[in-house]
CSV table of C-alpha atoms in Angstrom, one decimal:
chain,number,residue,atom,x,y,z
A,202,UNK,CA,-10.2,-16.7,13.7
A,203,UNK,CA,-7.5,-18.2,15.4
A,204,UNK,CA,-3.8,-17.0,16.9
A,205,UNK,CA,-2.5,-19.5,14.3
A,206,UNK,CA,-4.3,-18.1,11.1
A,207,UNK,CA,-3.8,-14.3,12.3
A,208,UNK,CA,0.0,-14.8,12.8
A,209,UNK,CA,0.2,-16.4,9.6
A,210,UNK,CA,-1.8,-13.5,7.8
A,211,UNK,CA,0.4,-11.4,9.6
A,212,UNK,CA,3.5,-12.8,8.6
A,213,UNK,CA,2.4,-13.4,4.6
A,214,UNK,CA,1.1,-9.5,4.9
A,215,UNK,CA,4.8,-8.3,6.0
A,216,UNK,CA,6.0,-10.5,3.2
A,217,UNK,CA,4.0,-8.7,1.0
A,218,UNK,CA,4.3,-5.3,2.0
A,219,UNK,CA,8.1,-5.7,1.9
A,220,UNK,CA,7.6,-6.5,-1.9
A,221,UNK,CA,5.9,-3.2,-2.6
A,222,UNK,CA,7.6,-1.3,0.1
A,223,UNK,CA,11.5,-2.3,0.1
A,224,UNK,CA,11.1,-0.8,-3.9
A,225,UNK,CA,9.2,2.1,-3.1
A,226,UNK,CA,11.0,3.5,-0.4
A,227,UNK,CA,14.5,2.7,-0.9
A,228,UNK,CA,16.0,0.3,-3.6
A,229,UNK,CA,14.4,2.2,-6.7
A,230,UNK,CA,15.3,5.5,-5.4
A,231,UNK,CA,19.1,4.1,-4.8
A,232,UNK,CA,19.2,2.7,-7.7
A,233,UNK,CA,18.0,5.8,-10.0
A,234,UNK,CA,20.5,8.2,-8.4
A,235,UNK,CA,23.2,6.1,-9.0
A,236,UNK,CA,22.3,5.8,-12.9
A,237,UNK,CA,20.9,9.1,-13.2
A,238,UNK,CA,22.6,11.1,-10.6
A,239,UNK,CA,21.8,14.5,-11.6
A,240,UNK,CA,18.0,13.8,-13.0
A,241,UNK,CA,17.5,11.4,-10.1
A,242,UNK,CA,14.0,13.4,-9.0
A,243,UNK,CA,12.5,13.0,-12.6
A,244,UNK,CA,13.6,10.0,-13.4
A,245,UNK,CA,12.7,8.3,-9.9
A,246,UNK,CA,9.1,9.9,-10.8
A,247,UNK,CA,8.9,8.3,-14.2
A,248,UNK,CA,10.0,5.1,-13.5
A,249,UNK,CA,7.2,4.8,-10.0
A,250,UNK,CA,4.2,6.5,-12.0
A,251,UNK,CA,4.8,5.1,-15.6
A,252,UNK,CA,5.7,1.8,-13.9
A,253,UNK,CA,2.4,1.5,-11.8
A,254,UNK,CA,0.2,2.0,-14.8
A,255,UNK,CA,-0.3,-1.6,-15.7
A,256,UNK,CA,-0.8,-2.2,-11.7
A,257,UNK,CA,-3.4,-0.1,-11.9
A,258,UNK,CA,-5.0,-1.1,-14.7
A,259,UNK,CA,-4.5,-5.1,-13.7
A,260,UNK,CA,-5.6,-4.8,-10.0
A,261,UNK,CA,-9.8,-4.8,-11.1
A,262,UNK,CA,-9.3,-7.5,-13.4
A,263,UNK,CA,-7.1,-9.6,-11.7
A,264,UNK,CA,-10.1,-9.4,-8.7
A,265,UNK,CA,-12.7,-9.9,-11.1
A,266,UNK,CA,-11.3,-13.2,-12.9
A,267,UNK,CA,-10.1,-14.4,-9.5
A,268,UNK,CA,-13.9,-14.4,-8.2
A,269,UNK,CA,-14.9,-16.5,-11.0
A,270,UNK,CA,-11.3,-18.9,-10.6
A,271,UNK,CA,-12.7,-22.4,-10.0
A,272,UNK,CA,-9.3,-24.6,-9.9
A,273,UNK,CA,-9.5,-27.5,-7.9
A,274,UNK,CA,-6.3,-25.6,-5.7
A,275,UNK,CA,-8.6,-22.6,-4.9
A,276,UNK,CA,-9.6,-19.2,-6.3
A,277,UNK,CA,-7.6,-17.4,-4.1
A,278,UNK,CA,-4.0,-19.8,-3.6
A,279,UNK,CA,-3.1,-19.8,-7.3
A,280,UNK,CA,-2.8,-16.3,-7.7
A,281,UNK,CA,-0.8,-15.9,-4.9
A,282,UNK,CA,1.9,-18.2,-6.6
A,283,UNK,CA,1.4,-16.5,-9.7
A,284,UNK,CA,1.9,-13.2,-8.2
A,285,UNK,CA,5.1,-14.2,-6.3
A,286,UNK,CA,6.4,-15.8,-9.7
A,287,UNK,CA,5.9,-12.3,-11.5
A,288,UNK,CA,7.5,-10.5,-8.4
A,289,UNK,CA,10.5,-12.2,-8.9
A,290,UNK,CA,10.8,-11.9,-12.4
A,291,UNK,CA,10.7,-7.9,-11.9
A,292,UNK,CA,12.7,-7.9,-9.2
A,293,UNK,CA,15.4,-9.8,-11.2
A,294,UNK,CA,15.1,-7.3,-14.0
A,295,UNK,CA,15.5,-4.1,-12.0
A,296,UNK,CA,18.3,-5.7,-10.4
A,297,UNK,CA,20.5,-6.2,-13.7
A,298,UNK,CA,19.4,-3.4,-16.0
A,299,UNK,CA,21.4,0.0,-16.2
A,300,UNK,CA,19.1,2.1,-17.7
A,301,UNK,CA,15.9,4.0,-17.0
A,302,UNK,CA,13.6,2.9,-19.7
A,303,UNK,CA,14.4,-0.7,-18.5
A,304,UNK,CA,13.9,0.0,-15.2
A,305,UNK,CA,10.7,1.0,-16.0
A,306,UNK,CA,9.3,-2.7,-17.6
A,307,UNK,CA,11.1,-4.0,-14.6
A,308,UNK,CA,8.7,-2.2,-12.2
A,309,UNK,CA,6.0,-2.4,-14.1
A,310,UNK,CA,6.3,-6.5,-13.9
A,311,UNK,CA,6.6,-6.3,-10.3
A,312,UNK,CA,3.7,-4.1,-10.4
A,313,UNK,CA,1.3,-6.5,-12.1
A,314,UNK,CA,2.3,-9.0,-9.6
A,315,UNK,CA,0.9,-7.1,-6.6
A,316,UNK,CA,-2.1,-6.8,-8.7
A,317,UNK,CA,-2.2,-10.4,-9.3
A,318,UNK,CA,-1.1,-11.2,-5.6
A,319,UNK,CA,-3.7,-8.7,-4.4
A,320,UNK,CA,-6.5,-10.4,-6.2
A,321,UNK,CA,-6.0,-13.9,-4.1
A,322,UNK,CA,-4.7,-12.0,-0.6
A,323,UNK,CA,-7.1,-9.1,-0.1
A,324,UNK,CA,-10.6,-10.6,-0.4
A,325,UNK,CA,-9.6,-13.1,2.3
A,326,UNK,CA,-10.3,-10.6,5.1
A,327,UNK,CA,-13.8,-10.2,4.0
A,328,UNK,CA,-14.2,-14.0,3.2
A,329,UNK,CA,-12.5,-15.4,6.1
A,330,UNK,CA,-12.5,-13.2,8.8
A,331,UNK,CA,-16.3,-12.7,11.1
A,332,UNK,CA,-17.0,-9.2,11.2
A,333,UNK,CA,-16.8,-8.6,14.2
A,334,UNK,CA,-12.7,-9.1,14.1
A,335,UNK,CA,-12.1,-7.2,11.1
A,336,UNK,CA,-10.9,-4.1,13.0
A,337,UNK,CA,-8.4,-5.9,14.7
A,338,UNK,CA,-7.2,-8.7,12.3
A,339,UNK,CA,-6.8,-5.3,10.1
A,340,UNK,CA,-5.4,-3.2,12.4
A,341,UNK,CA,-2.4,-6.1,13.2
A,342,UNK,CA,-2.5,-6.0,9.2
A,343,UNK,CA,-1.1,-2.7,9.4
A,344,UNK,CA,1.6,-3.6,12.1
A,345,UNK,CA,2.7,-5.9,9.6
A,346,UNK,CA,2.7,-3.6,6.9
A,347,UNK,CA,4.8,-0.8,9.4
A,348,UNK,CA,7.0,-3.7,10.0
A,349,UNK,CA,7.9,-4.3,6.5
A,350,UNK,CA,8.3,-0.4,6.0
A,351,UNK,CA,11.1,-0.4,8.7
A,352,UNK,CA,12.5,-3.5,7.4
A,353,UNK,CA,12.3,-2.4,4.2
A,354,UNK,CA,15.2,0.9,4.3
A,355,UNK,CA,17.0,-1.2,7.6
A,356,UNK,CA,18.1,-4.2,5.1
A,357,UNK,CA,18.0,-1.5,2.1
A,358,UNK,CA,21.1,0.2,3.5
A,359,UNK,CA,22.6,-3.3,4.6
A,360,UNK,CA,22.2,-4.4,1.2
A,361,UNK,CA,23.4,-2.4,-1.3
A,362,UNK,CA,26.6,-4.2,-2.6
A,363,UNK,CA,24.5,-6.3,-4.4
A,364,UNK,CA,21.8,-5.3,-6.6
A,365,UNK,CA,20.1,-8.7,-6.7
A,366,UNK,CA,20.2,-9.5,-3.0
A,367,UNK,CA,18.4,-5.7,-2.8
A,368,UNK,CA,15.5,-6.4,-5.2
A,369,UNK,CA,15.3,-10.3,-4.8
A,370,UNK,CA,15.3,-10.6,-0.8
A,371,UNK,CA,11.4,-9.3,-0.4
A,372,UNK,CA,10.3,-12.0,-2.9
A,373,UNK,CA,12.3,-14.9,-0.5
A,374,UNK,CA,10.6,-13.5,2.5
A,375,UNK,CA,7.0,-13.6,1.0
A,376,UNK,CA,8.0,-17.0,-0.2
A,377,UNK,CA,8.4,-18.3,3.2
A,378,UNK,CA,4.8,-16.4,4.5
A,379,UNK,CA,3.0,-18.2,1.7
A,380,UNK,CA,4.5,-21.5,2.6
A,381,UNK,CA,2.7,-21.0,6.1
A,382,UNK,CA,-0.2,-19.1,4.8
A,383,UNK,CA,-1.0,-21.3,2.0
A,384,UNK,CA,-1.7,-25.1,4.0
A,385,UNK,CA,-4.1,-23.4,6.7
A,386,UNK,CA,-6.3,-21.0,3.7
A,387,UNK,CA,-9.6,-22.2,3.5
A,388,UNK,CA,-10.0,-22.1,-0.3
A,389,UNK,CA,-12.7,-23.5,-2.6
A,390,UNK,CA,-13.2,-23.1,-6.3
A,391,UNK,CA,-15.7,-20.3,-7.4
A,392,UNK,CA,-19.3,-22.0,-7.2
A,393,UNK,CA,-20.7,-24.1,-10.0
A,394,UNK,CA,-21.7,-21.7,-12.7
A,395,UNK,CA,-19.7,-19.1,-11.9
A,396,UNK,CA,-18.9,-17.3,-15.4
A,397,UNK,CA,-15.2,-15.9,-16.2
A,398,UNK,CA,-16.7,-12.1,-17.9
A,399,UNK,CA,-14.8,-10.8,-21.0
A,400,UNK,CA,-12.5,-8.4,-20.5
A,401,UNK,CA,-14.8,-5.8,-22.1
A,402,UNK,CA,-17.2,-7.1,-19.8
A,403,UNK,CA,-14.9,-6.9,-16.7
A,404,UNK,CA,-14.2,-2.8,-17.3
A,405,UNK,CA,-17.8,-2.5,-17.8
A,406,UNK,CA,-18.1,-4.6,-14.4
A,407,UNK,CA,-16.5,-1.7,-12.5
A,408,UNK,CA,-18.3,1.1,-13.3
A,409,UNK,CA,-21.2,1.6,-10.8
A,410,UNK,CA,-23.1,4.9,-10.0
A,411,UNK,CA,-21.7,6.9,-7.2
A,412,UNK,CA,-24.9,8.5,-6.2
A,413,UNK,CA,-26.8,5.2,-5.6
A,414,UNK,CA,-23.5,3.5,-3.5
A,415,UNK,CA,-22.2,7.0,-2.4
A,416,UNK,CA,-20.8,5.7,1.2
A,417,UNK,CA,-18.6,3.3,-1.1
A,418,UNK,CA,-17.5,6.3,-3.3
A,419,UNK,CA,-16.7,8.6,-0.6
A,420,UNK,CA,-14.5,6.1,1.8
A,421,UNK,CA,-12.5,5.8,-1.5
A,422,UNK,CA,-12.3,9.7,-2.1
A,423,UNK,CA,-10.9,9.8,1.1
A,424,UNK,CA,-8.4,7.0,1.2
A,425,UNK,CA,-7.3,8.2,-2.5
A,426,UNK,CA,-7.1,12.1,-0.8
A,427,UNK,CA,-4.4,10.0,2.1
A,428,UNK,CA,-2.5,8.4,0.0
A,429,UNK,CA,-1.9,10.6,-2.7
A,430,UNK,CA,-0.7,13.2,0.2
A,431,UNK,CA,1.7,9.9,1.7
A,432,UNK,CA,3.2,9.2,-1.9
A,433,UNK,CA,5.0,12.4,-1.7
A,434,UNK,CA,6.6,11.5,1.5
A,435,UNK,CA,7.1,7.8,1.0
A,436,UNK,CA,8.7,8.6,-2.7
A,437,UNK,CA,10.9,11.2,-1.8
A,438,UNK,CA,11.8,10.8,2.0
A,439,UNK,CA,15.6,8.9,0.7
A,440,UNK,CA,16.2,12.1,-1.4
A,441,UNK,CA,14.9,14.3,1.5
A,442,UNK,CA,17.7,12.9,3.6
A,443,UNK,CA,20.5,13.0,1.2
A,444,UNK,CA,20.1,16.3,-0.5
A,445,UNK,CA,18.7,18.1,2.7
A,446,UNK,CA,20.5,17.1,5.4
A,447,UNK,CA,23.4,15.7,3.7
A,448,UNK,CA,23.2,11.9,4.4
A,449,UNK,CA,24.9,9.4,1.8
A,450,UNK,CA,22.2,6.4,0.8
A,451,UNK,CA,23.8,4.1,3.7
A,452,UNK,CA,23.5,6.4,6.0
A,453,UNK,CA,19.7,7.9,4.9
A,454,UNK,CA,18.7,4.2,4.7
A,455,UNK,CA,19.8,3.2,8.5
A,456,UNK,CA,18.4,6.8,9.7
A,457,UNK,CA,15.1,6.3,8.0
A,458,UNK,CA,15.2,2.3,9.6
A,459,UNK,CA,15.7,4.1,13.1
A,460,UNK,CA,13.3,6.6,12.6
A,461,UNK,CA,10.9,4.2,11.4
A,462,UNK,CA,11.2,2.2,14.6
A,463,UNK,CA,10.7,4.9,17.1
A,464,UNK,CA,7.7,5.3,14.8
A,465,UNK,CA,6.5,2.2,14.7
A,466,UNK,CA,5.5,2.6,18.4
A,467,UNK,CA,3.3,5.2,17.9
A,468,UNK,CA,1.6,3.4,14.9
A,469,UNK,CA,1.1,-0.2,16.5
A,470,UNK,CA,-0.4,1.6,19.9
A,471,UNK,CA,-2.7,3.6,17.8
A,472,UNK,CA,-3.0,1.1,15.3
A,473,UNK,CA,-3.7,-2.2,17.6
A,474,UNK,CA,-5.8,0.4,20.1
A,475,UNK,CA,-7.7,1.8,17.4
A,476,UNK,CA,-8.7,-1.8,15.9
A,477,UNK,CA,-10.2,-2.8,19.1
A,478,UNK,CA,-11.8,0.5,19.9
A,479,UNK,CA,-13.5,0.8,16.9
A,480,UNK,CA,-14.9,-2.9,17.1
A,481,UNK,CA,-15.8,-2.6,20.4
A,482,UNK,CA,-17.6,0.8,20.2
A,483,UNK,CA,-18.6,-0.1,16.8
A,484,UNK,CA,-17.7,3.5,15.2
A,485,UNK,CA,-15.1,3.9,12.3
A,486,UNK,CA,-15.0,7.8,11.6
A,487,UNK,CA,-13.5,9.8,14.8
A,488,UNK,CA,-10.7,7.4,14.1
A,489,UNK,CA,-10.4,8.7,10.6
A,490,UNK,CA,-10.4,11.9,11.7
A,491,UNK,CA,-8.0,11.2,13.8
A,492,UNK,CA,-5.5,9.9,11.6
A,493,UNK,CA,-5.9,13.0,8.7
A,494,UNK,CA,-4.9,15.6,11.7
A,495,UNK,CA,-1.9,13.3,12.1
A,496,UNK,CA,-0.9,13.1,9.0
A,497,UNK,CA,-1.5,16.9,7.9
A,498,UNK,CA,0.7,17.6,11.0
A,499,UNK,CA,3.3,15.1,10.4
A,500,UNK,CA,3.7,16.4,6.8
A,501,UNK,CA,3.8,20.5,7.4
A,502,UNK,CA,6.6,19.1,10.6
A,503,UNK,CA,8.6,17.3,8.0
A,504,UNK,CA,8.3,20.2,5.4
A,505,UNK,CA,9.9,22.3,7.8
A,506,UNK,CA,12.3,20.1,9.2
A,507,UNK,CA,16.2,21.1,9.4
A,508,UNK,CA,17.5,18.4,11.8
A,509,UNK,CA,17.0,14.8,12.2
A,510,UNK,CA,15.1,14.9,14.9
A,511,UNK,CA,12.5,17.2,13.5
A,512,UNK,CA,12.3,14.5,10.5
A,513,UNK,CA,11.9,12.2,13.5
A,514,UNK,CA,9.2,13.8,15.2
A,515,UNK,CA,7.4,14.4,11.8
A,516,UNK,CA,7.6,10.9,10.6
A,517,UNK,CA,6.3,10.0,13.9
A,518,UNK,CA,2.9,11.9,13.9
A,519,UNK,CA,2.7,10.6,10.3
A,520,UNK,CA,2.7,7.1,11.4
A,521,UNK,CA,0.9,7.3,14.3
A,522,UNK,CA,-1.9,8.7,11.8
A,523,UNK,CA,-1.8,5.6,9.4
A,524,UNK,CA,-2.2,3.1,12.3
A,525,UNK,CA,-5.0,5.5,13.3
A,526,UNK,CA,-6.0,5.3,9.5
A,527,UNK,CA,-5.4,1.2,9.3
A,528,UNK,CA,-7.3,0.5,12.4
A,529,UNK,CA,-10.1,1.3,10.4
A,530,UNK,CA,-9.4,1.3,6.9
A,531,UNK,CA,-10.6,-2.4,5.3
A,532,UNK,CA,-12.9,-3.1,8.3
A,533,UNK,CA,-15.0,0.2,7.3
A,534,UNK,CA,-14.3,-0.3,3.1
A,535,UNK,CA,-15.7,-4.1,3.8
A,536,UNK,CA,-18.6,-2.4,6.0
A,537,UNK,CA,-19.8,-0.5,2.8
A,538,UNK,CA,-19.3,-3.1,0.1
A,539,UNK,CA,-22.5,-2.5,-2.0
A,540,UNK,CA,-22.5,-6.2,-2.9
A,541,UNK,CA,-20.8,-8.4,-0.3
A,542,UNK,CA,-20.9,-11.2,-2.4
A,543,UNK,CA,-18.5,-9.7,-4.9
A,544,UNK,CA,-15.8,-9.2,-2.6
A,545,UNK,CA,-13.4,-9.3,-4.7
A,546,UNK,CA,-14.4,-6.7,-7.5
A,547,UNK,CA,-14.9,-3.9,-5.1
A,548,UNK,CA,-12.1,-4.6,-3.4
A,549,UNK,CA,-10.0,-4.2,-5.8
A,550,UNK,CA,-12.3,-0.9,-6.9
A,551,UNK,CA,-11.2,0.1,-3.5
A,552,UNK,CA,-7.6,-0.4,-3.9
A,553,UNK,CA,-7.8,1.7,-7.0
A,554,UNK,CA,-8.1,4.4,-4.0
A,555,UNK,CA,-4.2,4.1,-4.0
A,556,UNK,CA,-3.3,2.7,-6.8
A,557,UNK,CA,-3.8,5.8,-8.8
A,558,UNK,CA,-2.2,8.3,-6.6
A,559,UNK,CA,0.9,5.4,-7.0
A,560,UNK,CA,0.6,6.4,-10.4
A,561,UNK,CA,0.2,10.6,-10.5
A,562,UNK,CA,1.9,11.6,-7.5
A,563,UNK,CA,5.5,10.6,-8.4
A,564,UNK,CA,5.2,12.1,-11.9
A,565,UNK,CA,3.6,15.4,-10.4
A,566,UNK,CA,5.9,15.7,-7.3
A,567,UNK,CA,9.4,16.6,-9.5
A,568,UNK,CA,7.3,19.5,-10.9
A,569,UNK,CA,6.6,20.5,-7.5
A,570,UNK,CA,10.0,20.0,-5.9
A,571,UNK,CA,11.1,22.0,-8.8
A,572,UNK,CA,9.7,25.2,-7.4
A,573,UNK,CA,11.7,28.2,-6.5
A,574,UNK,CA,15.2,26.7,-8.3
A,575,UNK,CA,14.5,23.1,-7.3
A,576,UNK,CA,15.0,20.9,-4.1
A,577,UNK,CA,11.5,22.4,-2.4
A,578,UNK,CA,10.6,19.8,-0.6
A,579,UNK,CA,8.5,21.5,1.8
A,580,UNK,CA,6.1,22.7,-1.0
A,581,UNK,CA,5.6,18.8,-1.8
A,582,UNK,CA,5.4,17.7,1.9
A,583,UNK,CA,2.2,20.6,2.6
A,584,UNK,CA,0.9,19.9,-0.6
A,585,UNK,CA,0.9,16.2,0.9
A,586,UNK,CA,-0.5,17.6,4.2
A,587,UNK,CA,-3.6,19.4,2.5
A,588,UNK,CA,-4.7,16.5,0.7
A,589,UNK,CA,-4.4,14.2,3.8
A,590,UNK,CA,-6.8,16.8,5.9
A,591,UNK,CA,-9.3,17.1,3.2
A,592,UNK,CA,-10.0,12.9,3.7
A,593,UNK,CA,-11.9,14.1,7.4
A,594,UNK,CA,-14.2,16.3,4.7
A,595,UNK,CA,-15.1,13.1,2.3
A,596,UNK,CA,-15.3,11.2,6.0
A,597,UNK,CA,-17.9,13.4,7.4
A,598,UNK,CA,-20.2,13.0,4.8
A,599,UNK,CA,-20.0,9.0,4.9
A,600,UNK,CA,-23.8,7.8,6.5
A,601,UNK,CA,-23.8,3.8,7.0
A,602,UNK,CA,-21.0,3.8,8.9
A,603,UNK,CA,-20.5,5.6,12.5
């Protein structure tokens, strides 16, 4: 592919990322304490993992039925508009609401848009991209999504006067990638014949046997293992700063935005290097390895961290360990696809991988944080750091791919 198609991937990527990130790491959290001030920890919990249950539950069937889409637009373009539609919507609901319970069908909107967003922009690295590039057309992917996470707390603390420039400016900046994106897709209707399944039939359509596709199973053990370990950082870092080491959410927003940019570093060098090493020496697993060491250690460093420059250091390793992770990450899921030619169903299987930990970790970290009197964050973060290490055990066991 092209420098014009992989900038614009790039750009529609950071677009997206921004809409599931800018929420997730800072607006929600801001939001919640100022509502709930006192039950912020629960409440931020409940309104991530109850709002991410219709995701979760619409991310496989959005990919199925966009497989079998045969509009004369595309199969992939008119769930992108869709999704960004639905993303707005949510976003303009969080924005206005002043309760919890509200909050929570606000997220859960913007949660079925990823979903449905997902289904048209994640089978196009599969579809489009030779395999040979995948590594590294992934691996700028996950520059793109680092990007968006330092964007995402940098024009969080810039931003929050207003509740609807917070929650709407992520949609206007994935508006703007898909008005690049969209003219230079390559996007046919589903072939001739191609059945839309029931929905009963679509469930059904996602269960297959571990033991007979057990490389498949295991990459999303491990990834699931990751992320469920990162969701107790990525959920709780605001709180982290402000109750820890005393930061108000302008401040913990800018901090986070500065240490997310001395991070970034680390995670596009091991990120971009990691892409091209692992196409060129064609092996996915030392850098998987890799990347749950740096984790595990970024998390136990964090846990323990009394300063901002520990924080620093911490959220440093961690993100040199996801570009280590996203190097690799969708070129070895695509590698192990047991059918190749449905794309789209076991992608979205795979995304499940972190999907569901979006879903339990939030509700199980207050419980956790609670230990001891409350405000035990470093039981979460090692908790998050034991999880991470055990993805090298699920790795390790992985045969097709080296």
């Amino acid at each position: 592919m092209g420098a014009g198609f992989i900038g614009a991937y790039m750009f529609t990527y950071f677009g997206l990322n921004l809409v599931m990130l800018m929420p997730a790491l800072f607006s929600l959290a801001y939001k919640v304490q100022v509502i709930d001030p006192t039950g912020k920890h629960t409440s931020l919990g409940l309104v991530i993992g109850l709002g991410s249950i219709l995701g979760l539950i619409a991310g496989p069937v959005a990919g199925v039925l966009a497989d079998g889409t045969r509009l004369r637009w595309g199969r992939r373009r008119p769930w992108l508009v869709a999704g960004l539609l639905l993303a707005a919507l949510g976003a303009l609901i969080i924005a206005l609401v002043s309760s919890i319970a509200l909050m929570v069908v606000g997220w859960s909107i913007s949660q079925l848009a990823v979903a449905v967003i997902s289904a048209g922009f994640n089978p196009v690295l599969a579809e489009r991209v030779p395999s040979a590039q995948r590594g590294r057309v992934g691996a700028l992917g996950g520059v793109s999504a680092a990007l968006a996470g330092v964007g995402a707390s940098l024009f969080g603390s810039f931003l929050t006067g207003s509740m609807l420039l917070l929650f709407l400016t992520p949609c206007v900046v994935f508006a703007l990638g898909l008005l690049i994106f969209l003219p230079i897709l390559k996007d046919e209707p589903a072939p001739a014949g191609t059945v839309v399944p029931s929905l009963a039939e679509v469930f059904r359509s996602f269960l297959f046997n571990p033991r007979q596709h057990s490389d498949f199973a295991l990459v999303f053990i491990g990834k699931f293992l990751l992320q469920f370990g990162f969701t107790f950082f990525s959920t709780y870092q605001l709180y982290f700063l402000l109750d820890r080491l005393g930061s108000t959410p302008e401040e913990a927003g800018r901090k986070l935005a500065a240490a997310g940019g001395i991070s970034l570093v680390a995670l596009m060098s091991f990120a971009v290097l990691g892409g091209f090493l692992s196409d060129r020496l064609r092996r996915r697993k030392p850098f998987i390895y890799l990347a749950a060491a740096l984790i595990a250690t970024g998390l136990i460093t964090v846990a323990v961290a009394d300063s901002i420059t520990m924080f620093i250091l911490g959220g440093t390793l961690l993100s040199a360990g996801t570009g280590a992770f996203t190097s690799v990450d969708l070129a070895m899921a695509t590698d192990l696809l047991p059918e190749p030619d449905k794309a789209g169903k076991y992608m979205g299987i795979y995304y499940l991988s972190s999907g569901i930990p979006g879903v339990i970790a939030p509700i199980v970290a207050p419980l956790v944080i609670g230990l001891g009197g409350g405000g035990n964050y470093a039981a979460l973060f090692t908790c998050g750091a034991i999880l991470a290490a055990g993805t090298a055990i699920t790795t390790a066991r992985i045969r097709s791919v080296r």
